[in-house]
PDB file of C-alpha atoms in Angstrom:
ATOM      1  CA  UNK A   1      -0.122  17.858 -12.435  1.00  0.00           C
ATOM      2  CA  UNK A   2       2.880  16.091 -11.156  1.00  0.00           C
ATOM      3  CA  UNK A   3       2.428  15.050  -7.349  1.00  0.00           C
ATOM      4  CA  UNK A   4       5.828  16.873  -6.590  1.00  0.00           C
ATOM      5  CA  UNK A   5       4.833  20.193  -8.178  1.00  0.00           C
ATOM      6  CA  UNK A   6       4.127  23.554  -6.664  1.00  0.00           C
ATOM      7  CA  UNK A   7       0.039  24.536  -6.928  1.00  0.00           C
ATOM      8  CA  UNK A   8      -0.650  26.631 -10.026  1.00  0.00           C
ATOM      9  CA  UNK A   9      -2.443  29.017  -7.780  1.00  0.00           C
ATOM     10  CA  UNK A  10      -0.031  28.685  -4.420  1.00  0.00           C
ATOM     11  CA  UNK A  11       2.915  31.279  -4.055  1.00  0.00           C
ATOM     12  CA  UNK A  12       6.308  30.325  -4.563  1.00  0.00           C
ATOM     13  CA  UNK A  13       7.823  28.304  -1.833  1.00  0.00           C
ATOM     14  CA  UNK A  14      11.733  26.467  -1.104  1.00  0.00           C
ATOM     15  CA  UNK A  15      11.037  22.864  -2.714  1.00  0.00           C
ATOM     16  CA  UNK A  16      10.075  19.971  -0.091  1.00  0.00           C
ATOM     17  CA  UNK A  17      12.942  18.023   1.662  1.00  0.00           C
ATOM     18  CA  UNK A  18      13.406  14.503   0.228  1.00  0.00           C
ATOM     19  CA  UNK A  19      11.630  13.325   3.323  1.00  0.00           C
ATOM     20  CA  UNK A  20       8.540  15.732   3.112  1.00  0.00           C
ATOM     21  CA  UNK A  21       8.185  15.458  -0.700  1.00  0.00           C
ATOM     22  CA  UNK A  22       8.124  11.258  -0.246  1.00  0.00           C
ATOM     23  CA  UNK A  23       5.592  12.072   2.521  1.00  0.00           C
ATOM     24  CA  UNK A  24       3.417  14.573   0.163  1.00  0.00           C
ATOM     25  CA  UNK A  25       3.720  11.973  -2.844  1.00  0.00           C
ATOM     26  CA  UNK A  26       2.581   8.633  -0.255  1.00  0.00           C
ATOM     27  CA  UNK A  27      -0.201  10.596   0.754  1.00  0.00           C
ATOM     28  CA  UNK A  28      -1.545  11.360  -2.598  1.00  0.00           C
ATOM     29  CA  UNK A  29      -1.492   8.114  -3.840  1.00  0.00           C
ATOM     30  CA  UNK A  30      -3.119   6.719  -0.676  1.00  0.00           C
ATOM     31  CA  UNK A  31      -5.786   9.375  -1.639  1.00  0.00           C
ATOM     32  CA  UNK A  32      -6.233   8.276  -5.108  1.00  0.00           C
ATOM     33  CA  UNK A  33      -6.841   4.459  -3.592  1.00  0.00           C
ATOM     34  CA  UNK A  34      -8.984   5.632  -0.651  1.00  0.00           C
ATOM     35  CA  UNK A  35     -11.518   7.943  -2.719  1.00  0.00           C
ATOM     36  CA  UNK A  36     -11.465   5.516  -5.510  1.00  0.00           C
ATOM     37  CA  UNK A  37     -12.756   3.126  -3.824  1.00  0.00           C
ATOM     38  CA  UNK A  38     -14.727   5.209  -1.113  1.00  0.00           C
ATOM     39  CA  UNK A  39     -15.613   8.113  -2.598  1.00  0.00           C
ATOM     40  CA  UNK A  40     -15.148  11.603  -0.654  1.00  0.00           C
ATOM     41  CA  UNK A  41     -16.663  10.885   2.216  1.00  0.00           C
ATOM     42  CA  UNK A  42     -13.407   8.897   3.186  1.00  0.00           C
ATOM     43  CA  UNK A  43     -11.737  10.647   6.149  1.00  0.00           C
ATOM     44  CA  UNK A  44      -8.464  12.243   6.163  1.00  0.00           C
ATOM     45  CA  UNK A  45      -7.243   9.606   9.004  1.00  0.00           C
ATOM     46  CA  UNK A  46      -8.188   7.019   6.489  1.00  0.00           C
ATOM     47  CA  UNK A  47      -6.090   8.256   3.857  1.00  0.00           C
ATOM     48  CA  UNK A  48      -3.370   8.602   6.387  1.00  0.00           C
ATOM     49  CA  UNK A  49      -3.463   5.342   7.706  1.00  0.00           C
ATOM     50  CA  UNK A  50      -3.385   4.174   3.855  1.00  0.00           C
ATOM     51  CA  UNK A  51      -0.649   6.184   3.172  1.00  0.00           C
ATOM     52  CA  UNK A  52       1.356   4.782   6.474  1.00  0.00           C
ATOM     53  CA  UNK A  53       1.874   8.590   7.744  1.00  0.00           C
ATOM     54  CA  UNK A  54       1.147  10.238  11.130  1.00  0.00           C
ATOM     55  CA  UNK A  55      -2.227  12.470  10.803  1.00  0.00           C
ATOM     56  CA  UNK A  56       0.285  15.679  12.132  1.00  0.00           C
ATOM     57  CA  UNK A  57       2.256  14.607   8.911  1.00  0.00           C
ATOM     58  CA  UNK A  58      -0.958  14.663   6.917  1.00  0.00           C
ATOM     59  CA  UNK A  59      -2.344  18.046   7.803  1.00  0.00           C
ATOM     60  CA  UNK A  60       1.176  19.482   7.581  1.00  0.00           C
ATOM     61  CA  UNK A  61       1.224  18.254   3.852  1.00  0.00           C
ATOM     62  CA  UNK A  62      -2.281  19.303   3.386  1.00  0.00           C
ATOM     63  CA  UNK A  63      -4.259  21.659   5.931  1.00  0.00           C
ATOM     64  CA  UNK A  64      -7.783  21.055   4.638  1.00  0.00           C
ATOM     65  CA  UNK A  65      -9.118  18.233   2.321  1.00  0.00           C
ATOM     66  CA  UNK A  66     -10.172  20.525  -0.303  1.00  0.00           C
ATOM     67  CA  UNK A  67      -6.043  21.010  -0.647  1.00  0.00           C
ATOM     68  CA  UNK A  68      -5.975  17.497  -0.936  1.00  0.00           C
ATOM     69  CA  UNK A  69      -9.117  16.759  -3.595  1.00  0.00           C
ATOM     70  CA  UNK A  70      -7.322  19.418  -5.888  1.00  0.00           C
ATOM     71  CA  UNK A  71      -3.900  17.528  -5.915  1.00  0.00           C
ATOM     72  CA  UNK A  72      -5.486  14.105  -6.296  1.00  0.00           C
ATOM     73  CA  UNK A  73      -8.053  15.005  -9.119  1.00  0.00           C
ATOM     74  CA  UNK A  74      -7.018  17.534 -10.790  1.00  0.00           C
ATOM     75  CA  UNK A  75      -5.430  15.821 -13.442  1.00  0.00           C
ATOM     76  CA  UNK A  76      -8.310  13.915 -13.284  1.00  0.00           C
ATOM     77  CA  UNK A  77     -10.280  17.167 -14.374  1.00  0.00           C
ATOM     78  CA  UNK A  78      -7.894  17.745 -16.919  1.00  0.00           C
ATOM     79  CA  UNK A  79      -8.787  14.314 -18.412  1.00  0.00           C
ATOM     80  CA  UNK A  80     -12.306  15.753 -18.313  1.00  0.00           C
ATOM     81  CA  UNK A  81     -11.704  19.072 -20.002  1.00  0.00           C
ATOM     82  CA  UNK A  82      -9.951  16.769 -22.712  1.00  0.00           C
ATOM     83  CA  UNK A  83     -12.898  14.676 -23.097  1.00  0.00           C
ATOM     84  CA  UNK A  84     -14.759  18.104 -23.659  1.00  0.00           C
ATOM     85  CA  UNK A  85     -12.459  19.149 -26.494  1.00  0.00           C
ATOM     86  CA  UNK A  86     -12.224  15.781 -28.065  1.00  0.00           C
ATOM     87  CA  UNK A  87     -16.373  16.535 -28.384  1.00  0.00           C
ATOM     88  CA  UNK A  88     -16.238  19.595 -29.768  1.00  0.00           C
ATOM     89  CA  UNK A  89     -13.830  18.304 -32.802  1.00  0.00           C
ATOM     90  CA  UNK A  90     -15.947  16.092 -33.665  1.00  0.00           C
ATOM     91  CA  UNK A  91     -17.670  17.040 -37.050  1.00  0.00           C
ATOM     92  CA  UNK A  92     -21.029  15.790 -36.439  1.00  0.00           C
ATOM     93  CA  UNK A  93     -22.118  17.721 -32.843  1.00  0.00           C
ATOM     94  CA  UNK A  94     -24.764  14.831 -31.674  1.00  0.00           C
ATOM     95  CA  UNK A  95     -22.061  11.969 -32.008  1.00  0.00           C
ATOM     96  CA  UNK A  96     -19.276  14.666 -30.251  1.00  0.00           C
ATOM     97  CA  UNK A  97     -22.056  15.226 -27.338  1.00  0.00           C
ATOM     98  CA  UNK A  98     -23.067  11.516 -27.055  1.00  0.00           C
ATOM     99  CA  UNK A  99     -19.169  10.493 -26.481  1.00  0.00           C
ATOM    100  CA  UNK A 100     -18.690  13.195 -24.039  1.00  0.00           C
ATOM    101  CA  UNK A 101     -21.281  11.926 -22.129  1.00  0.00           C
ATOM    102  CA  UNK A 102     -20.101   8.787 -22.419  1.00  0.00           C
ATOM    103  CA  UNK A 103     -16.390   9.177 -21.745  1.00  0.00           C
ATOM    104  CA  UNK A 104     -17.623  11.361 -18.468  1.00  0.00           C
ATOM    105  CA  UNK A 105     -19.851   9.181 -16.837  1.00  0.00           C
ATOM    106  CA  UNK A 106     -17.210   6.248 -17.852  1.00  0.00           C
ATOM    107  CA  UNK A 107     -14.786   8.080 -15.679  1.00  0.00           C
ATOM    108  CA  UNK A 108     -17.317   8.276 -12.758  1.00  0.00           C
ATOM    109  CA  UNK A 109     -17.641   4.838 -12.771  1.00  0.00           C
ATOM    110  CA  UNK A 110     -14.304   4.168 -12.811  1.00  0.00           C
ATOM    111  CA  UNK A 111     -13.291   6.523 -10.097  1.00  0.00           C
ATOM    112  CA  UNK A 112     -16.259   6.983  -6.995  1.00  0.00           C
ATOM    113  CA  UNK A 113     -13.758   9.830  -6.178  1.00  0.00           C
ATOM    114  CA  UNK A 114     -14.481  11.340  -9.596  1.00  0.00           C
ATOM    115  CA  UNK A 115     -18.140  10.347  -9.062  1.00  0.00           C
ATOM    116  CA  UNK A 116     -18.447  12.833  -6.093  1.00  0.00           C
ATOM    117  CA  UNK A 117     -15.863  15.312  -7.776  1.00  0.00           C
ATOM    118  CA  UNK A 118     -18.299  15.951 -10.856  1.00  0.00           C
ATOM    119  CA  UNK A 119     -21.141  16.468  -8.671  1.00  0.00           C
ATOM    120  CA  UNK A 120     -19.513  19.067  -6.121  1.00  0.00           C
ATOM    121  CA  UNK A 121     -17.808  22.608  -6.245  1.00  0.00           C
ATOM    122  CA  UNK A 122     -14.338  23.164  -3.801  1.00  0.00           C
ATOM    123  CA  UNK A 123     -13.998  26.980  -3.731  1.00  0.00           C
ATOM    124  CA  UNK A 124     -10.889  26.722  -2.146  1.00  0.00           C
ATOM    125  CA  UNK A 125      -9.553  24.221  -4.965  1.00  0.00           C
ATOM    126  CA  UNK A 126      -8.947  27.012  -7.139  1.00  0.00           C
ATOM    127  CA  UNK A 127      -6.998  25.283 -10.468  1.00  0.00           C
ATOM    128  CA  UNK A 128      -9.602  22.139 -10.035  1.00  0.00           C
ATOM    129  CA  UNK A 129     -12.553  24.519 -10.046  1.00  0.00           C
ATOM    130  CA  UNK A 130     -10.981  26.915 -13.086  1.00  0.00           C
ATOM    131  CA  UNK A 131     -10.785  23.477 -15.331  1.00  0.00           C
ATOM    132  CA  UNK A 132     -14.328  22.411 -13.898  1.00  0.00           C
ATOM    133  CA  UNK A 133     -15.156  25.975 -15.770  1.00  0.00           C
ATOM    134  CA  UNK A 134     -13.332  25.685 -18.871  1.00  0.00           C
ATOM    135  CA  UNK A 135     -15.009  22.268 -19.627  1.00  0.00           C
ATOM    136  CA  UNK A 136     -18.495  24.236 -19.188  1.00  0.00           C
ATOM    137  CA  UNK A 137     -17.777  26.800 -21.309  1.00  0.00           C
ATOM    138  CA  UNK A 138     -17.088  24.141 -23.456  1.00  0.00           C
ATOM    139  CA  UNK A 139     -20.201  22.054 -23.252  1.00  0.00           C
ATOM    140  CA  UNK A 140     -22.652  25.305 -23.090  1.00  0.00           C
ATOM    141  CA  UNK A 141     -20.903  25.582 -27.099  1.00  0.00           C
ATOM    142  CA  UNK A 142     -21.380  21.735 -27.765  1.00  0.00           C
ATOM    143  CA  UNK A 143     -24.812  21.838 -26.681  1.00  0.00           C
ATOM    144  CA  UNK A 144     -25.399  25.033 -28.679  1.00  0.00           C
ATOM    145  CA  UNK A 145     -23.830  22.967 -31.724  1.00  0.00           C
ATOM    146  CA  UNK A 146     -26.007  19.881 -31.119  1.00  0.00           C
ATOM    147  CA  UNK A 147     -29.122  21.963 -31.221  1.00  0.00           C
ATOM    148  CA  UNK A 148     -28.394  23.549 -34.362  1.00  0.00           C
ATOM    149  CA  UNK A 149     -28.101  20.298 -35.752  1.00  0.00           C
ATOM    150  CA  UNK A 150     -31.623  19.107 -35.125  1.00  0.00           C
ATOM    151  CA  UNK A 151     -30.273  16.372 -32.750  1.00  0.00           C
ATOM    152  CA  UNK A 152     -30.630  17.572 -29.265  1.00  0.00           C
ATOM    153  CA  UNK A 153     -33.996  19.006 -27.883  1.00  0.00           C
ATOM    154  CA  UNK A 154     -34.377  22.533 -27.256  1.00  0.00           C
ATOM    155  CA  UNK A 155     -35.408  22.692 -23.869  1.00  0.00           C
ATOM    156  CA  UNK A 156     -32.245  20.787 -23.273  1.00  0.00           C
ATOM    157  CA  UNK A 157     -30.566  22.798 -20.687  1.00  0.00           C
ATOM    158  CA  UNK A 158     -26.833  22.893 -19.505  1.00  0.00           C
ATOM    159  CA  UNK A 159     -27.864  21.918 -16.253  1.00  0.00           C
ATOM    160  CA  UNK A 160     -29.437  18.929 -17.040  1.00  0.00           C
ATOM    161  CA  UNK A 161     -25.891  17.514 -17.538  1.00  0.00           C
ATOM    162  CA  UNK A 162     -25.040  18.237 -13.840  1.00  0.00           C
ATOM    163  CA  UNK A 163     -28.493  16.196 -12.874  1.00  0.00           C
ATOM    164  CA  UNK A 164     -27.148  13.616 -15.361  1.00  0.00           C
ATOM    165  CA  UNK A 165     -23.660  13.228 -13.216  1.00  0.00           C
ATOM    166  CA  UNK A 166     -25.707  13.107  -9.911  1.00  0.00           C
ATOM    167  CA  UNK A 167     -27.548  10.327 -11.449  1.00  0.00           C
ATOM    168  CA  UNK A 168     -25.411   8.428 -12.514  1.00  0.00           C
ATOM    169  CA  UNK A 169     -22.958   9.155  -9.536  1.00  0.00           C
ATOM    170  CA  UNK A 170     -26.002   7.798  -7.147  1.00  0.00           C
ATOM    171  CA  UNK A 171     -26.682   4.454  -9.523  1.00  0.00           C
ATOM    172  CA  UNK A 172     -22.143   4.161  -9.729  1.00  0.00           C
ATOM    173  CA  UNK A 173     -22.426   4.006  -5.753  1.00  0.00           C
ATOM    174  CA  UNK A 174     -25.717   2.041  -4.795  1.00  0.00           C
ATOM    175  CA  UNK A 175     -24.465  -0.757  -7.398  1.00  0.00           C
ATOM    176  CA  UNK A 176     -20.505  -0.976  -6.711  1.00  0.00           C
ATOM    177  CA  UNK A 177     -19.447  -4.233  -7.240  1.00  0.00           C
ATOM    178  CA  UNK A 178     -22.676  -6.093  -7.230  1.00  0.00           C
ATOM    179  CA  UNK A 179     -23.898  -4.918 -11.138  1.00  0.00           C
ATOM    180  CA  UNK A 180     -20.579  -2.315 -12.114  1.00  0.00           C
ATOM    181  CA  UNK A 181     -22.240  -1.894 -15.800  1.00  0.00           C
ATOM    182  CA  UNK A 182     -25.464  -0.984 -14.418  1.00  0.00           C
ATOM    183  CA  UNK A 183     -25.141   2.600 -15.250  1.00  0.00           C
ATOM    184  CA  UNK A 184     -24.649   2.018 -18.645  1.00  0.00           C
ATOM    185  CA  UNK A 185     -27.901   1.400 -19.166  1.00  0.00           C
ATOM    186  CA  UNK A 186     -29.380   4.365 -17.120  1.00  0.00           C
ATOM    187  CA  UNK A 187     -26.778   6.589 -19.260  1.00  0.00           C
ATOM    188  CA  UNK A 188     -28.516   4.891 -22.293  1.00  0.00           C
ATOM    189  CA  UNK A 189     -32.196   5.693 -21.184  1.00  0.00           C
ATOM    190  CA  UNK A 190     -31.252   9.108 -20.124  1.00  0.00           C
ATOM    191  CA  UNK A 191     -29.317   9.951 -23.782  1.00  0.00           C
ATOM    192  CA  UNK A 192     -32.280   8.853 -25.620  1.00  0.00           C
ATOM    193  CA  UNK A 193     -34.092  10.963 -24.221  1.00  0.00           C
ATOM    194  CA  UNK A 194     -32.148  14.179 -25.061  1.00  0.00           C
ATOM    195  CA  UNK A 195     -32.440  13.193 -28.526  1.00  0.00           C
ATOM    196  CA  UNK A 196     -35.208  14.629 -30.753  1.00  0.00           C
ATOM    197  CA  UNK A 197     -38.172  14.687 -31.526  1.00  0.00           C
ATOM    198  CA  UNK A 198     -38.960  14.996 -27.881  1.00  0.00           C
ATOM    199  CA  UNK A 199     -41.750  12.944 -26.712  1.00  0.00           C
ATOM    200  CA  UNK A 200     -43.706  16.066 -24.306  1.00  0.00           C
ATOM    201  CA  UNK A 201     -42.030  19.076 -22.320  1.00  0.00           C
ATOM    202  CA  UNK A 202     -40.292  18.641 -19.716  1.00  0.00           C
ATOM    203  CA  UNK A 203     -41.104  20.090 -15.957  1.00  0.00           C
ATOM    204  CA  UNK A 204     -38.527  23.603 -15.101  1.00  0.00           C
ATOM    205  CA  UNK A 205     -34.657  23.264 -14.973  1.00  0.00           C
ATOM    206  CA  UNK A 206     -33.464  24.107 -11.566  1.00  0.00           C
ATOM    207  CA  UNK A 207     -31.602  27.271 -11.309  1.00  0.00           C
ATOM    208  CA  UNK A 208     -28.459  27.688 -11.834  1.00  0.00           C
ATOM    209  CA  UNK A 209     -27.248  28.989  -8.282  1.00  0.00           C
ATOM    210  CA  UNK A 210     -29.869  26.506  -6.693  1.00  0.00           C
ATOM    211  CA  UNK A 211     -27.861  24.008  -8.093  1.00  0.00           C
ATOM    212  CA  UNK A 212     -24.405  25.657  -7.661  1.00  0.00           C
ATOM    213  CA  UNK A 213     -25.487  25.738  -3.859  1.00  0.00           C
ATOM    214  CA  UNK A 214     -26.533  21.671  -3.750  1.00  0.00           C
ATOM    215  CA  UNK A 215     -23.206  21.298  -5.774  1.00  0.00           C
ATOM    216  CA  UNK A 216     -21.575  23.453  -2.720  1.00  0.00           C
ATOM    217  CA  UNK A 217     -23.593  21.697   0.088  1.00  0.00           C
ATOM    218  CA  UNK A 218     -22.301  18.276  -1.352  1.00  0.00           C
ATOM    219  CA  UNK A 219     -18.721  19.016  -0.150  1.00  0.00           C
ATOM    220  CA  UNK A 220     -16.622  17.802   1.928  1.00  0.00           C
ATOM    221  CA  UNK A 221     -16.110  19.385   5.471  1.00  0.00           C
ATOM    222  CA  UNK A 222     -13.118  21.708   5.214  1.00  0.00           C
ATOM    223  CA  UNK A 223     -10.701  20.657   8.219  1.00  0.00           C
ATOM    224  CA  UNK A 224      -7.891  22.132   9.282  1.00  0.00           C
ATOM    225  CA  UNK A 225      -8.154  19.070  12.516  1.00  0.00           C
ATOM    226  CA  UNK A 226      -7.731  15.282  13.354  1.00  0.00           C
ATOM    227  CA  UNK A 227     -11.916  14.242  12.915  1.00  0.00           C
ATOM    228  CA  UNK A 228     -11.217  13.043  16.785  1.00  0.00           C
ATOM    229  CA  UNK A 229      -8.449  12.822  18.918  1.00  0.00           C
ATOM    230  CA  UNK A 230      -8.857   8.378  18.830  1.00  0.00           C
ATOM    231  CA  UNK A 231      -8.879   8.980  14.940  1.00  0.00           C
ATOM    232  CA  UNK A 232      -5.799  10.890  15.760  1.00  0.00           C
ATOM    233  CA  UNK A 233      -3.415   8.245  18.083  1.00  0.00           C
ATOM    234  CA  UNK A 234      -4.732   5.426  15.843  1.00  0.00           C
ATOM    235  CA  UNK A 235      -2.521   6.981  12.788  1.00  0.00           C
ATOM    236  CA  UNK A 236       0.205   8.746  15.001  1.00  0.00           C
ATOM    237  CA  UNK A 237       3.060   6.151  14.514  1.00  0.00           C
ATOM    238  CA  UNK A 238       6.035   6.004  12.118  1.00  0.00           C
ATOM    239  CA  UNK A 239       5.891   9.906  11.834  1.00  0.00           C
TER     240      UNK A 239
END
């Protein structure tokens, strides 16, 4: 998704002035930088500041950060949903589900953004969330496929792949910089694992919605506000 194009899911609207669509597209690629390297948790004055734009110019372009996450990641998601597909061609199912893993946790580590994104629902980010699905349908069949072929354990459950992005998203943010290949090796240890013959049962998956609503919880505040008023002047300049 182009940074100048109208939301899938938005209704029509008059195109941006030259001025306002600069605006939108500085403020997205602030984003991208800022949650990169910060993760969610980065405030909206932080992007704005990054982006060189007033914060009335930011929540004019973007009401509530969930608006935002879907423009900045959801080609991002896309990317994701490829990796999915690009698993599910692959003839033998235990080598297609041990490079989607691989090529998804990759992109967490690449992105702390992503990190969060993979490990969180946005119910307002409607064309981020309706990829996030289409990739799941898609794994639920790879997993299906893997089992079938003797390679993946059968207690294996589709949920233990959103514990396996939490992991990894926790060991991609406590190691940063200091050891950046350090989740490698926990994405190693956790593969073998899944791999048969398994070595004892394992304790209960969580349930589904349990883990929909810690997925939910994770989130970033929805704000339609400056976080404060000094947050505010600091970024009120050139705009």
């Amino acid at each position: 998704m182009t940074s100048g194009a109208q939301h899938p899911d938005g209704p029509a609207a008059q195109p941006l002035r030259s001025d306002a669509e600069r605006n939108r597209e500085r403020i997205i690629a602030a984003a991208r930088k800022v949650f990169a390297r910060d993760g969610l948790g980065a405030s909206m004055a932080s992007v704005a500041r990054e982006a060189g734009v007033g914060i009335a110019t930011m929540f004019r372009r973007f009401p509530a950060k969930e608006e935002l996450v879907d423009a900045v990641f959801f080609d991002r998601m896309d990317a994701y949903a490829d990796a999915v597909a690009v698993a599910l061609d692959d003839p033998d199912p235990w080598h297609g589900f041990v490079g989607y893993i691989e090529t998804a946790c990759a992109m967490q580590a690449a992105d702390s953004g992503f990190a969060d994104v993979l490990t969180t629902t946005f119910p307002a980010a409607k064309a981020l969330e309706r990829r996030r699905n289409e990739a799941y349908e898609g794994m639920v069949e790879l997993i299906g496929r893997a089992k079938a072929a003797g390679r993946l354990r059968e207690d294996f459950d589709s949920s233990d792949l959103v514990l396996l992005h939490m992991a990894n998203a926790g060991v991609v943010n406590a190691t940063g910089d200091a050891a950046p290949d350090a989740w490698r090796r926990v994405v190693a240890l956790l593969v073998q694992s899944f791999e048969t013959p398994a070595r004892g049962p394992l304790p209960a998956s969580p349930e589904h919605d349990a883990l929909y609503r810690a997925m939910l919880r994770a989130g970033p505040a929805v704000v339609a506000a400056p976080e404060s008023e000094s947050e505010a002047d600091a970024v009120e300049g050139s705009n």
